[in-house]
Coordinates of C-alpha atoms and ligand atoms in Angstrom, one line a residue:
M128 CA 4.6 1.6 -0.8
C129 CA 8.0 2.5 -2.1
G130 CA 8.6 5.5 -4.2
I131 CA 10.9 5.7 -7.2
V132 CA 12.5 8.8 -8.8
G133 CA 15.1 9.1 -11.5
Y134 CA 16.5 11.8 -13.7
I135 CA 18.8 11.9 -16.8
G136 CA 19.4 15.1 -18.7
K137 CA 21.0 18.6 -18.6
R138 CA 20.0 19.7 -15.1
D139 CA 21.5 18.7 -11.7
A140 CA 19.8 15.4 -10.8
Y141 CA 20.0 15.7 -7.0
P142 CA 17.6 18.5 -6.3
I143 CA 15.1 17.0 -8.7
I144 CA 15.3 13.7 -7.0
I145 CA 15.1 15.0 -3.5
K146 CA 12.1 17.1 -4.3
G147 CA 10.5 14.2 -6.1
L148 CA 11.0 11.9 -3.1
Q149 CA 9.3 14.5 -0.9
R150 CA 6.4 14.5 -3.3
L151 CA 6.1 10.7 -2.9
E152 CA 6.2 10.9 0.9
Y153 CA 2.4 10.5 1.0
R154 CA 2.9 6.9 -0.1
G155 CA 4.3 6.1 3.3
Y156 CA 7.9 5.0 3.8
D157 CA 10.5 4.2 6.4
S158 CA 13.8 5.0 4.7
A159 CA 15.3 6.9 1.8
G160 CA 18.3 6.9 -0.5
V161 CA 19.9 8.3 -3.6
A162 CA 22.6 7.3 -6.1
L163 CA 24.2 9.8 -8.5
Y164 CA 26.7 9.5 -11.2
N165 CA 29.5 12.0 -11.5
D166 CA 33.3 11.9 -12.1
N167 CA 33.3 8.3 -13.2
E168 CA 31.8 7.2 -9.9
I169 CA 28.5 6.3 -8.3
H170 CA 27.8 8.4 -5.2
L171 CA 25.4 6.6 -3.0
C172 CA 23.8 7.8 0.3
K173 CA 20.9 6.1 2.1
T174 CA 19.4 6.1 5.6
K175 CA 16.5 4.9 7.7
G176 CA 14.2 7.8 8.3
K177 CA 12.8 10.7 6.3
V178 CA 13.9 12.4 3.1
S179 CA 15.0 15.3 5.4
D180 CA 17.4 12.9 7.2
L181 CA 18.7 11.8 3.8
K182 CA 19.4 15.4 2.8
E183 CA 21.3 16.0 6.0
K184 CA 23.4 12.8 5.6
A185 CA 24.1 13.6 1.9
K186 CA 25.5 17.0 2.8
T187 CA 28.6 15.4 4.4
D188 CA 28.7 11.9 2.9
I189 CA 28.6 12.4 -0.9
S190 CA 29.1 14.7 -3.8
T191 CA 25.6 15.7 -4.9
E192 CA 26.6 16.8 -8.4
G193 CA 25.7 14.9 -11.6
K194 CA 23.2 14.9 -14.3
L195 CA 22.0 11.3 -13.8
G196 CA 20.7 9.7 -10.7
I197 CA 18.0 7.6 -9.0
G198 CA 16.3 8.0 -5.6
H199 CA 14.0 5.9 -3.5
T200 CA 11.7 5.9 -0.5
R201 CA 11.3 2.4 1.0
W202 CA 8.3 0.8 2.6
A203 CA 9.9 -2.3 4.1
T204 CA 8.8 -5.7 2.8
H205 CA 11.9 -7.9 3.1
G206 CA 14.1 -7.0 6.0
V207 CA 13.4 -4.5 8.7
P208 CA 13.8 -0.7 8.0
N209 CA 17.4 0.2 8.5
D210 CA 20.3 1.9 6.6
V211 CA 21.6 -1.3 5.0
N212 CA 18.2 -2.5 3.8
S213 CA 17.4 0.9 2.3
H214 CA 17.7 1.4 -1.5
P215 CA 19.6 1.9 -3.7
H216 CA 21.6 -1.3 -3.7
Y217 CA 24.9 -2.0 -5.3
S218 CA 25.8 -5.2 -7.1
N219 CA 28.9 -7.0 -5.8
S220 CA 31.3 -5.3 -8.2
G221 CA 29.9 -1.9 -7.4
D222 CA 29.2 -1.3 -11.0
L223 CA 25.4 -1.4 -10.9
V224 CA 22.9 0.3 -8.6
I225 CA 19.2 -0.4 -8.4
I226 CA 16.0 0.9 -6.8
H227 CA 13.0 -1.3 -6.6
N228 CA 9.3 -1.2 -5.6
G229 CA 7.6 -4.5 -5.3
I230 CA 8.4 -8.1 -4.2
I231 CA 10.6 -10.7 -5.9
E232 CA 8.9 -13.8 -4.6
N233 CA 11.5 -16.3 -5.7
Y234 CA 14.4 -14.3 -4.4
E235 CA 15.5 -17.0 -1.9
S236 CA 16.2 -19.6 -4.5
I237 CA 18.0 -17.1 -6.7
K238 CA 20.0 -15.9 -3.7
K239 CA 21.0 -19.5 -2.9
E240 CA 22.3 -20.0 -6.5
L241 CA 24.1 -16.7 -6.5
K242 CA 25.7 -17.6 -3.2
N243 CA 26.9 -20.8 -4.6
R244 CA 28.6 -18.8 -7.4
G245 CA 30.4 -16.6 -4.8
Y246 CA 28.1 -13.6 -4.4
T247 CA 27.7 -12.1 -1.0
F248 CA 24.9 -10.0 0.4
K249 CA 24.9 -7.1 2.8
S250 CA 21.1 -6.7 3.2
D251 CA 18.1 -8.9 3.7
T252 CA 16.4 -7.5 0.7
D253 CA 15.1 -9.2 -2.4
T254 CA 16.3 -6.1 -4.3
E255 CA 20.0 -6.8 -3.7
V256 CA 19.4 -10.3 -5.0
L257 CA 17.9 -8.8 -8.2
V258 CA 20.8 -6.4 -8.9
N259 CA 23.3 -9.3 -8.5
L260 CA 21.3 -11.5 -10.8
I261 CA 21.5 -8.8 -13.4
E262 CA 25.2 -8.5 -12.9
D263 CA 25.6 -12.3 -13.1
V264 CA 23.7 -12.4 -16.4
Q265 CA 25.8 -9.5 -17.8
K266 CA 29.0 -11.2 -16.8
N267 CA 28.1 -14.7 -18.2
E268 CA 26.3 -13.7 -21.3
D269 CA 28.4 -10.6 -22.2
V270 CA 25.3 -8.5 -23.1
K271 CA 24.4 -4.9 -22.7
L272 CA 22.8 -3.8 -19.5
G273 CA 19.3 -3.6 -21.0
K274 CA 19.5 -7.1 -22.2
A275 CA 20.8 -8.4 -18.9
V276 CA 17.9 -6.7 -17.1
Q277 CA 15.5 -8.3 -19.5
I278 CA 17.0 -11.8 -19.1
A279 CA 17.2 -11.5 -15.3
L280 CA 13.6 -10.3 -15.0
N281 CA 12.4 -13.2 -17.0
Q282 CA 13.9 -15.4 -14.2
T283 CA 11.9 -13.7 -11.5
V284 CA 8.4 -14.2 -10.1
G285 CA 6.7 -11.3 -8.4
A286 CA 6.1 -7.6 -8.8
Y287 CA 8.4 -4.8 -9.5
A288 CA 9.1 -1.3 -10.8
I289 CA 12.8 -0.9 -11.0
A290 CA 15.4 1.6 -12.2
V291 CA 19.0 0.6 -12.6
F292 CA 22.2 2.1 -14.0
S293 CA 25.8 1.2 -14.5
R294 CA 29.0 3.0 -13.7
K295 CA 30.5 1.6 -16.9
K296 CA 27.8 3.1 -19.1
P297 CA 26.5 6.1 -17.4
K298 CA 24.4 7.4 -20.3
E299 CA 21.3 5.4 -19.7
I300 CA 18.8 4.3 -17.0
I301 CA 17.0 1.0 -17.5
V302 CA 13.5 0.9 -16.1
A303 CA 10.9 -1.9 -16.0
R304 CA 7.5 -2.6 -14.5
L305 CA 5.3 -5.5 -13.6
G306 CA 2.5 -4.9 -11.1
S307 CA 4.0 -1.7 -9.6
P308 CA 3.6 1.7 -11.3
L309 CA 6.2 3.5 -13.3
A310 CA 5.9 6.8 -15.3
I311 CA 8.5 8.5 -17.5
G312 CA 8.3 12.2 -17.9
V313 CA 9.4 13.4 -21.3
G314 CA 11.2 16.8 -21.4
E315 CA 13.5 18.3 -24.0
D316 CA 16.7 16.3 -24.0
E317 CA 15.8 15.0 -20.5
Y318 CA 13.7 12.3 -18.9
F319 CA 12.2 11.9 -15.5
I320 CA 11.3 8.6 -13.9
A321 CA 8.9 8.2 -11.1
S322 CA 6.3 6.0 -9.4
D323 CA 3.7 8.6 -10.4
A324 CA 3.8 11.9 -12.2
S325 CA 4.0 14.1 -9.0
P326 CA 7.8 14.3 -9.0
F327 CA 8.0 15.8 -12.5
I328 CA 4.7 17.6 -13.0
E329 CA 6.4 21.0 -12.7
Y330 CA 9.0 20.2 -15.4
T331 CA 6.9 18.5 -18.0
S332 CA 3.3 17.6 -18.7
N333 CA 4.2 14.8 -21.1
A334 CA 4.3 11.4 -19.6
I335 CA 4.6 7.8 -20.7
Y336 CA 3.1 5.3 -18.4
L337 CA 4.8 1.9 -18.8
E338 CA 2.4 -1.0 -19.0
D339 CA 2.9 -4.2 -17.0
G340 CA 5.6 -6.3 -18.6
E341 CA 7.3 -3.4 -20.4
M342 CA 10.8 -2.0 -19.9
A343 CA 12.6 1.1 -21.3
V344 CA 16.1 2.2 -22.0
V345 CA 16.0 5.8 -21.0
R346 CA 18.8 7.8 -22.6
T347 CA 19.3 11.3 -24.1
H348 CA 21.9 10.5 -26.8
K349 CA 19.5 8.2 -28.6
P350 CA 15.7 7.9 -28.7
L351 CA 13.9 6.3 -25.8
K352 CA 13.4 2.6 -26.4
I353 CA 10.4 0.7 -24.9
L354 CA 10.2 -3.1 -25.2
K355 CA 8.4 -6.1 -23.9
I356 CA 10.3 -7.9 -21.1
K357 CA 9.0 -11.3 -22.3
D358 CA 10.2 -11.3 -25.9
D359 CA 12.2 -8.1 -26.6
S360 CA 9.6 -6.8 -29.1
L361 CA 9.5 -3.0 -29.5
V362 CA 6.6 -0.9 -28.3
A363 CA 5.9 2.5 -29.7
P364 CA 6.0 5.1 -27.0
Y365 CA 2.6 6.6 -26.2
I366 CA 3.0 10.1 -24.7
Q367 CA 0.1 11.4 -22.7
E368 CA -0.5 15.0 -21.8
L369 CA -1.1 15.3 -18.1
Q370 CA -4.1 17.3 -17.0
L371 CA -3.8 16.8 -13.3
N372 CA -2.5 19.2 -10.6
L373 CA -0.1 18.2 -8.0
E374 CA -2.5 17.6 -5.2
Q375 CA -4.6 15.3 -7.3
I376 CA -1.7 13.2 -8.4
E377 CA -0.5 12.6 -4.9
K378 CA -3.9 11.1 -4.2
G379 CA -3.8 9.3 -7.6
G380 CA -6.6 11.5 -8.8
Y381 CA -8.9 10.6 -5.9
E382 CA -10.3 13.4 -3.7
H383 CA -9.2 11.7 -0.5
F384 CA -6.8 9.0 0.6
M385 CA -9.7 7.1 2.1
L386 CA -11.4 6.8 -1.3
K387 CA -8.1 5.9 -3.0
E388 CA -7.5 3.2 -0.4
I389 CA -11.1 1.8 -0.8
F390 CA -10.4 1.6 -4.6
E391 CA -7.0 0.0 -4.0
Q392 CA -8.6 -3.1 -2.4
P393 CA -8.7 -5.4 -5.4
Q394 CA -4.9 -4.9 -5.8
A395 CA -4.3 -5.0 -2.0
I396 CA -6.0 -8.3 -1.7
K397 CA -4.0 -9.6 -4.7
D398 CA -0.8 -8.4 -3.0
T399 CA -1.9 -10.3 0.2
F400 CA -2.2 -13.6 -1.8
R401 CA 1.0 -13.0 -3.8
G402 CA 3.4 -15.9 -3.4
R403 CA 1.2 -17.5 -0.8
M404 CA -1.8 -18.9 -2.5
L405 CA -0.4 -21.4 -4.9
E406 CA -3.7 -22.3 -6.5
K407 CA -2.2 -24.6 -9.2
E408 CA -0.2 -26.6 -6.7
G409 CA -3.1 -26.6 -4.3
M410 CA -1.0 -25.1 -1.5
I411 CA -0.9 -22.2 0.8
K412 CA 2.7 -21.1 1.6
M413 CA 3.2 -18.8 4.6
A414 CA 6.7 -18.8 5.9
G415 CA 5.7 -17.6 9.4
M416 CA 3.2 -20.4 9.7
D417 CA 5.2 -23.1 8.0
E418 CA 8.0 -22.7 10.5
H419 CA 5.6 -23.2 13.4
M420 CA 3.1 -25.6 11.9
N421 CA 3.2 -27.9 15.0
K422 CA 1.9 -25.0 17.1
F423 CA -1.1 -24.5 14.8
L424 CA -1.7 -28.3 14.4
N425 CA -1.6 -28.9 18.2
A426 CA -3.6 -25.8 19.2
K427 CA -6.6 -26.5 21.4
R428 CA -7.9 -23.0 21.0
I429 CA -7.3 -19.8 19.2
V430 CA -7.4 -16.5 21.0
I431 CA -7.5 -13.3 18.9
V432 CA -6.5 -9.9 20.4
A433 CA -7.0 -6.6 18.6
C434 CA -8.7 -3.2 18.7
G435 CA -11.2 -1.3 16.5
T436 CA -11.4 -2.4 12.9
S437 CA -8.7 -5.1 13.5
W438 CA -11.0 -6.5 16.2
H439 CA -13.8 -6.7 13.7
A440 CA -11.5 -8.6 11.3
G441 CA -10.8 -10.9 14.2
L442 CA -14.6 -11.5 14.7
V443 CA -14.9 -12.4 11.0
A444 CA -12.0 -14.8 11.5
E445 CA -13.8 -16.4 14.5
Y446 CA -16.6 -17.5 12.2
I447 CA -14.2 -18.7 9.5
F448 CA -12.0 -20.7 12.0
E449 CA -14.9 -22.3 13.6
E450 CA -16.5 -23.3 10.3
L451 CA -13.3 -24.6 8.7
V452 CA -11.0 -25.7 11.5
R453 CA -13.6 -26.7 14.1
L454 CA -11.6 -25.2 16.9
P455 CA -12.9 -22.9 19.6
V456 CA -12.0 -19.3 19.0
E457 CA -12.2 -16.3 21.4
V458 CA -11.9 -12.8 20.1
E459 CA -10.8 -10.3 22.7
Y460 CA -10.6 -6.5 22.9
A461 CA -6.9 -6.2 23.6
S462 CA -7.6 -3.4 26.1
E463 CA -9.8 -5.7 28.2
F464 CA -7.7 -8.8 27.8
R465 CA -4.6 -7.1 29.2
Y466 CA -6.4 -6.0 32.4
R467 CA -8.2 -9.3 33.1
N468 CA -6.6 -12.4 34.4
P469 CA -7.2 -14.4 31.2
V470 CA -6.9 -18.1 31.3
L471 CA -4.2 -19.1 28.8
E472 CA -2.8 -22.5 28.2
K473 CA 0.5 -23.4 26.5
D474 CA -1.4 -25.0 23.6
D475 CA -3.2 -21.8 22.8
V476 CA -2.3 -19.9 19.7
V477 CA -2.8 -16.2 20.2
I478 CA -3.2 -14.1 17.0
A479 CA -2.6 -10.3 17.4
I480 CA -4.0 -8.3 14.6
S481 CA -2.9 -4.7 14.0
Q482 CA -2.6 -2.6 10.9
S483 CA 0.0 -0.2 12.4
G484 CA 1.7 -2.8 14.5
E485 CA 2.0 -0.1 17.1
T486 CA -1.3 -0.2 19.0
A487 CA -0.3 -0.1 22.7
D488 CA -3.2 -2.2 24.0
T489 CA -2.6 -4.9 21.4
M490 CA 1.1 -4.9 22.2
A491 CA 0.5 -5.2 25.9
A492 CA -2.1 -8.1 25.4
M493 CA 0.4 -10.0 23.3
K494 CA 3.2 -9.6 25.9
L495 CA 0.8 -10.9 28.5
A496 CA 0.0 -13.9 26.4
K497 CA 3.7 -14.6 25.9
E498 CA 4.4 -14.3 29.6
N499 CA 1.7 -17.0 30.1
G500 CA 3.4 -19.3 27.7
A501 CA 1.2 -18.9 24.7
F502 CA 2.5 -18.9 21.1
V503 CA 1.8 -15.5 19.6
F504 CA 1.3 -14.9 15.9
G505 CA 1.2 -11.3 14.5
V506 CA -0.9 -10.2 11.6
C507 CA 0.4 -6.7 10.8
N508 CA 0.5 -4.3 7.8
V509 CA 3.5 -2.2 8.7
V510 CA 6.8 -4.1 8.3
G511 CA 9.2 -4.0 11.1
S512 CA 6.6 -2.6 13.5
S513 CA 6.7 -3.3 17.2
I514 CA 4.0 -6.0 17.2
S515 CA 5.6 -7.8 14.2
R516 CA 8.9 -7.8 16.0
E517 CA 7.4 -8.9 19.4
A518 CA 5.4 -11.8 17.9
D519 CA 6.9 -15.3 17.9
A520 CA 6.0 -15.5 14.2
G521 CA 3.6 -13.7 11.8
A522 CA 2.3 -12.8 8.4
Y523 CA 2.2 -9.3 6.9
T524 CA -0.9 -8.2 5.1
H525 CA 1.0 -6.3 2.4
A526 CA -1.8 -3.8 1.9
G527 CA 0.6 -0.9 1.3
P528 CA 0.5 2.3 3.3
E529 CA -2.9 3.2 4.7
I530 CA -2.9 7.0 5.1
G531 CA -6.6 7.7 5.7
V532 CA -7.2 7.3 9.4
A533 CA -10.2 5.1 8.9
S534 CA -9.1 1.6 8.1
T535 CA -10.4 0.2 4.9
K536 CA -8.0 -1.9 2.9
A537 CA -6.3 -3.0 6.1
F538 CA -9.6 -4.7 7.1
T539 CA -10.1 -6.7 3.9
T540 CA -6.5 -7.7 3.7
Q541 CA -6.5 -8.8 7.4
I542 CA -9.6 -11.0 6.6
T543 CA -7.7 -12.4 3.6
V544 CA -4.6 -13.4 5.6
L545 CA -6.8 -14.9 8.3
T546 CA -8.8 -16.9 5.7
L547 CA -5.5 -18.2 4.3
I548 CA -4.4 -19.3 7.9
A549 CA -7.7 -21.0 8.5
L550 CA -7.7 -22.8 5.2
K551 CA -4.2 -24.0 5.7
M552 CA -4.9 -25.2 9.2
A553 CA -8.2 -26.9 8.1
Y554 CA -6.5 -28.7 5.3
E555 CA -3.4 -29.8 7.2
K556 CA -5.6 -31.0 10.1
G557 CA -7.8 -33.0 7.6
K558 CA -10.9 -31.0 8.5
I559 CA -11.7 -30.2 4.8
S560 CA -11.2 -32.3 1.8
K561 CA -8.8 -31.6 -1.0
S562 CA -11.6 -30.6 -3.3
D563 CA -13.2 -28.3 -0.7
F564 CA -9.8 -26.7 -0.2
H565 CA -9.3 -26.2 -3.9
M566 CA -12.8 -24.7 -4.2
H567 CA -12.0 -22.2 -1.5
L568 CA -8.7 -21.3 -3.1
Q569 CA -10.4 -20.8 -6.5
E570 CA -13.0 -18.6 -5.0
L571 CA -10.5 -16.5 -3.0
D572 CA -8.6 -16.0 -6.3
R573 CA -11.8 -14.5 -7.8
I574 CA -12.4 -12.1 -4.9
P575 CA -10.3 -9.1 -6.3
E576 CA -12.3 -9.2 -9.5
K577 CA -15.5 -9.3 -7.5
V578 CA -14.4 -6.4 -5.3
E579 CA -13.8 -4.5 -8.5
K580 CA -17.4 -5.1 -9.5
A581 CA -18.7 -4.1 -6.1
L582 CA -16.8 -0.8 -6.5
K583 CA -18.7 -0.1 -9.7
Y584 CA -21.8 0.8 -7.6
N585 CA -20.0 3.8 -6.2
D586 CA -22.1 6.4 -8.0
H587 CA -25.3 4.8 -6.9
I588 CA -24.0 4.6 -3.3
E589 CA -23.3 8.3 -3.4
K590 CA -26.9 9.0 -4.3
V591 CA -28.1 6.8 -1.4
A592 CA -25.7 8.7 0.9
D593 CA -27.3 12.0 -0.2
K594 CA -30.7 10.7 0.9
F595 CA -29.5 9.8 4.4
K596 CA -26.7 12.3 5.2
D597 CA -28.9 14.2 7.7
A598 CA -30.0 11.2 9.7
P599 CA -28.8 11.6 13.3
N600 CA -28.7 7.8 13.9
F601 CA -28.1 4.6 11.9
L602 CA -28.6 1.0 12.6
Y603 CA -26.5 -1.7 10.9
L604 CA -27.7 -5.3 10.9
G605 CA -26.0 -8.5 9.7
R606 CA -26.0 -12.2 10.6
G607 CA -23.3 -14.9 10.7
F608 CA -20.2 -13.8 8.8
N609 CA -21.8 -10.5 8.2
F610 CA -22.5 -9.5 11.8
P611 CA -18.9 -8.2 12.2
V612 CA -19.3 -6.3 8.9
A613 CA -22.4 -4.6 10.4
L614 CA -20.2 -3.5 13.4
E615 CA -17.5 -2.3 11.0
G616 CA -20.0 -0.4 8.9
A617 CA -21.2 1.4 12.0
L618 CA -17.7 2.2 13.2
K619 CA -16.8 3.7 9.8
L620 CA -19.8 5.9 9.8
K621 CA -19.2 7.1 13.4
E622 CA -15.6 7.9 13.0
I623 CA -15.7 10.0 9.8
S624 CA -19.2 11.5 9.8
Y625 CA -19.7 11.8 13.6
I626 CA -23.2 10.3 13.1
H627 CA -24.2 7.9 15.9
A628 CA -24.4 4.4 14.5
E629 CA -24.8 0.9 16.1
G630 CA -24.1 -2.5 14.6
Y631 CA -26.2 -5.5 15.8
P632 CA -26.7 -9.2 14.9
A633 CA -30.0 -8.8 13.0
A634 CA -31.9 -11.2 15.3
E635 CA -30.9 -9.3 18.4
M636 CA -32.9 -6.3 17.2
K637 CA -36.1 -7.6 18.7
H638 CA -34.4 -7.7 22.1
G639 CA -34.1 -4.0 22.4
P640 CA -33.0 -1.8 19.4
I641 CA -36.4 -2.4 17.6
A642 CA -37.8 0.3 20.0
L643 CA -35.6 2.8 18.2
I644 CA -37.2 2.2 14.8
D645 CA -39.5 4.8 13.3
E646 CA -39.7 6.6 10.0
Q647 CA -36.6 8.6 10.9
M648 CA -34.3 5.6 11.4
P649 CA -32.2 4.3 8.5
V650 CA -31.4 0.7 8.9
L651 CA -28.7 -0.9 6.8
V652 CA -29.2 -4.6 6.4
I653 CA -26.7 -7.0 4.9
A654 CA -29.0 -9.5 3.2
T655 CA -26.8 -11.6 0.9
R656 CA -28.4 -14.7 -0.5
K657 CA -26.2 -17.3 1.2
G658 CA -26.3 -15.9 4.7
H659 CA -29.5 -16.9 6.6
Y660 CA -31.4 -15.2 3.8
E661 CA -35.0 -16.1 4.9
K662 CA -34.3 -15.1 8.5
I663 CA -32.9 -11.7 7.3
I664 CA -36.0 -11.2 5.2
S665 CA -38.1 -11.6 8.3
N666 CA -36.0 -9.1 10.1
I667 CA -36.4 -6.7 7.2
Q668 CA -40.2 -7.1 7.4
E669 CA -40.1 -6.3 11.1
I670 CA -38.3 -3.0 10.3
K671 CA -40.6 -2.2 7.5
S672 CA -43.8 -2.7 9.6
R673 CA -42.4 -0.1 12.0
K674 CA -41.7 2.3 9.1
G675 CA -37.9 2.2 9.3
K676 CA -36.0 3.1 6.2
I677 CA -34.2 0.1 4.7
I678 CA -30.9 0.2 2.8
A679 CA -30.2 -3.4 1.9
V680 CA -26.9 -4.9 0.6
V681 CA -27.9 -7.8 -1.6
T682 CA -26.5 -10.3 -3.9
E683 CA -26.6 -9.3 -7.6
G684 CA -29.9 -10.1 -9.2
D685 CA -31.8 -10.4 -6.0
E686 CA -35.5 -9.6 -6.4
Q687 CA -37.1 -10.5 -3.1
V688 CA -35.3 -7.9 -0.9
K689 CA -35.6 -5.3 -3.7
D690 CA -39.4 -5.4 -3.2
L691 CA -39.1 -4.7 0.5
A692 CA -36.2 -2.3 0.8
D693 CA -36.2 1.4 0.1
Y694 CA -32.7 1.2 -1.5
V695 CA -30.6 -1.8 -2.5
I696 CA -26.9 -2.0 -3.2
E697 CA -25.7 -5.1 -5.0
V698 CA -22.5 -7.1 -4.5
P699 CA -21.4 -10.1 -6.6
E700 CA -22.2 -13.6 -5.3
T701 CA -19.6 -15.5 -3.4
M702 CA -19.3 -18.2 -0.7
D703 CA -20.8 -17.1 2.6
S704 CA -17.5 -17.2 4.4
M705 CA -15.9 -14.8 1.9
S706 CA -18.9 -12.4 1.7
P707 CA -17.4 -10.0 4.2
L708 CA -14.7 -9.1 1.6
L709 CA -17.5 -7.9 -0.6
T710 CA -20.3 -6.6 1.7
T711 CA -17.8 -4.3 3.5
I712 CA -17.2 -2.3 0.3
P713 CA -20.6 -0.6 0.0
L714 CA -20.5 0.2 3.7
Q715 CA -17.1 1.9 3.4
L716 CA -18.3 3.9 0.4
L717 CA -21.6 4.9 2.1
S718 CA -19.8 6.3 5.1
Y719 CA -17.2 8.0 2.9
H720 CA -19.9 9.8 0.8
I721 CA -22.0 10.8 3.8
A722 CA -18.9 12.3 5.5
V723 CA -17.9 14.2 2.3
L724 CA -21.4 15.5 1.8
L725 CA -21.4 16.7 5.4
G726 CA -18.1 18.5 4.7
K727 CA -16.1 16.5 7.3
N728 CA -12.3 15.9 7.3
V729 CA -12.5 12.4 5.9
D730 CA -8.8 11.5 6.0
Q731 CA -8.1 13.0 9.4
P732 CA -11.3 12.8 11.6
R733 CA -11.3 14.7 14.8
N734 CA -9.8 13.1 17.9
L735 CA -8.4 10.1 16.0
A736 CA -4.8 9.0 15.3
K737 CA -3.6 6.4 12.8
A738 CA -1.6 4.5 15.4
V739 CA -2.8 4.6 18.9
T740 CA 0.4 4.2 20.8
V741 CA -1.0 5.1 24.2
E742 CA -3.4 3.2 26.4
Ligands
F6R260 C1 -10.9 2.3 12.6 C2 -9.5 2.4 13.0 C3 -9.2 1.9 14.4 C4 -8.1 0.9 14.3 C5 -7.6 0.6 15.7 C6 -6.5 -0.5 15.7 O1 -11.1 2.7 11.2 O2 -8.7 2.7 12.2 O3 -10.3 1.4 15.0 O4 -8.5 -0.2 13.7 O5 -7.1 1.7 16.4 O6 -5.4 -0.1 15.0 P1 -4.3 -1.1 14.5 O7 -5.0 -2.0 13.5 O8 -3.3 -0.3 13.9 O9 -3.9 -1.9 15.7

């Protein structure tokens, strides 16, 4: 996700900003930029690429002096990564500059109105719309910059952390946050602004973390002012003393990126809904799908191509599509699909799923599908990635950068997007009633909160991990919607702990794997109440009578499985079709803790790469 840095005070702003941006590199980004004030002018430099590219460019393009400035690393959401879409963005007059982390959902309607009033736009970003809205408010209402920012933000829907300053009043930086983080470092006659404390930890250990819905006027000639965006009311600054070291801050206090990303899932799933699931209106809005609705409505079949964890998300989607849309679905390993002679019809919708958007096999499979006349829809996380560009249309997962090599939040957000697609198709095809559709939307809306609850069992899961860390093999069993989750759980364990693990549909066990079971074999069984519960209990009994060790993932309050299993891990109750979003959480945590206890390199397991761009 984007990174924000700002400085106002007695020191040169540029080196502080550049170093700060480098500290935020871990967040993942595709471009960088800086705007400084000196000599009555704003000096702005930005580029696609790394902070080191920005430094090179700034050497020749701008004066890097000045005691006030803002800087940004961009993770593209609106508009591909390029120089023009990079931040900061000027307003039309050139008087204001802004940096922004987040998404302004209603930017298109604001842009239309501003265009009618004569504003022009250089970039495809929602951010350039926001800075011009602020300028427009300031012009029409003749108010100070802070007030203009407040009025403008009250007209927006979405999420943001912003920093903006004006050439006309270069003594203050206005910052605001809603849904995206923003910290203010408090020094002596100087302030630092950043997405987290890592850019300023070496200068001050005093920080104010803005709360959602707050903004601040950051200035050195008068006291810092914090107020509520909604109604202007003043908020007393609460200064915290930071105890963290740099390394910890970059990982947000977590020991590993993987753990951080597991814990980010409630927010990541919310970000995936954002602006799409209009629960009150009873609608799902997805631009990429809306523009090609006839393709989805006329589809005779859905073919999903993907690799690894993304393939598992595709398998979950198969169950969801078949249940809700009543269409045949085939889920293909992209690497197999591309080398077969697959039968494809022009009425097939092919969905390519990829976190990185760069997986070579998935890319080749989608090209093959296109050559055969199929309509290809991409589900990617990385904006502007090759697969997202190659697809006829698509939807981003908006999970934010996933740095740990083992996919976690990418998986749950992929399932979320695929659920939205299936629900929209089912409703528009008349396969589910309005009340059923609403019920699904309401439950999906509750999922982030339930994921949060599932994460609360982390300490208990760590203890279970300790019991089984030395097992050389593991079996993972699940049925129905949770069979792919069993596969995913086994993959997570294999890739980060190097323990051999296999996932199976629970009923298949008796056709072979049951021969493996003895007192040494841990078997993780997903046994939630709504998914073939009685059948799963029989499977558990089969394991128990062969002395296998059972770790069961159960619905909160379950008593029956508790009596049979050696260890149980609870997840909140939900609809069967949404249970993978919850049951996957303990499996991620279990493999994480086992790998940590074994001293493995969790974030960068041996032999693996985050984007597999080779065959
Ligand atoms: C597993 C994992 C891999 C990827 C696979 C596809 O944790 O990360 O199995 O899921 O390489 O990658 P994407 O989704 O980027 O196409």
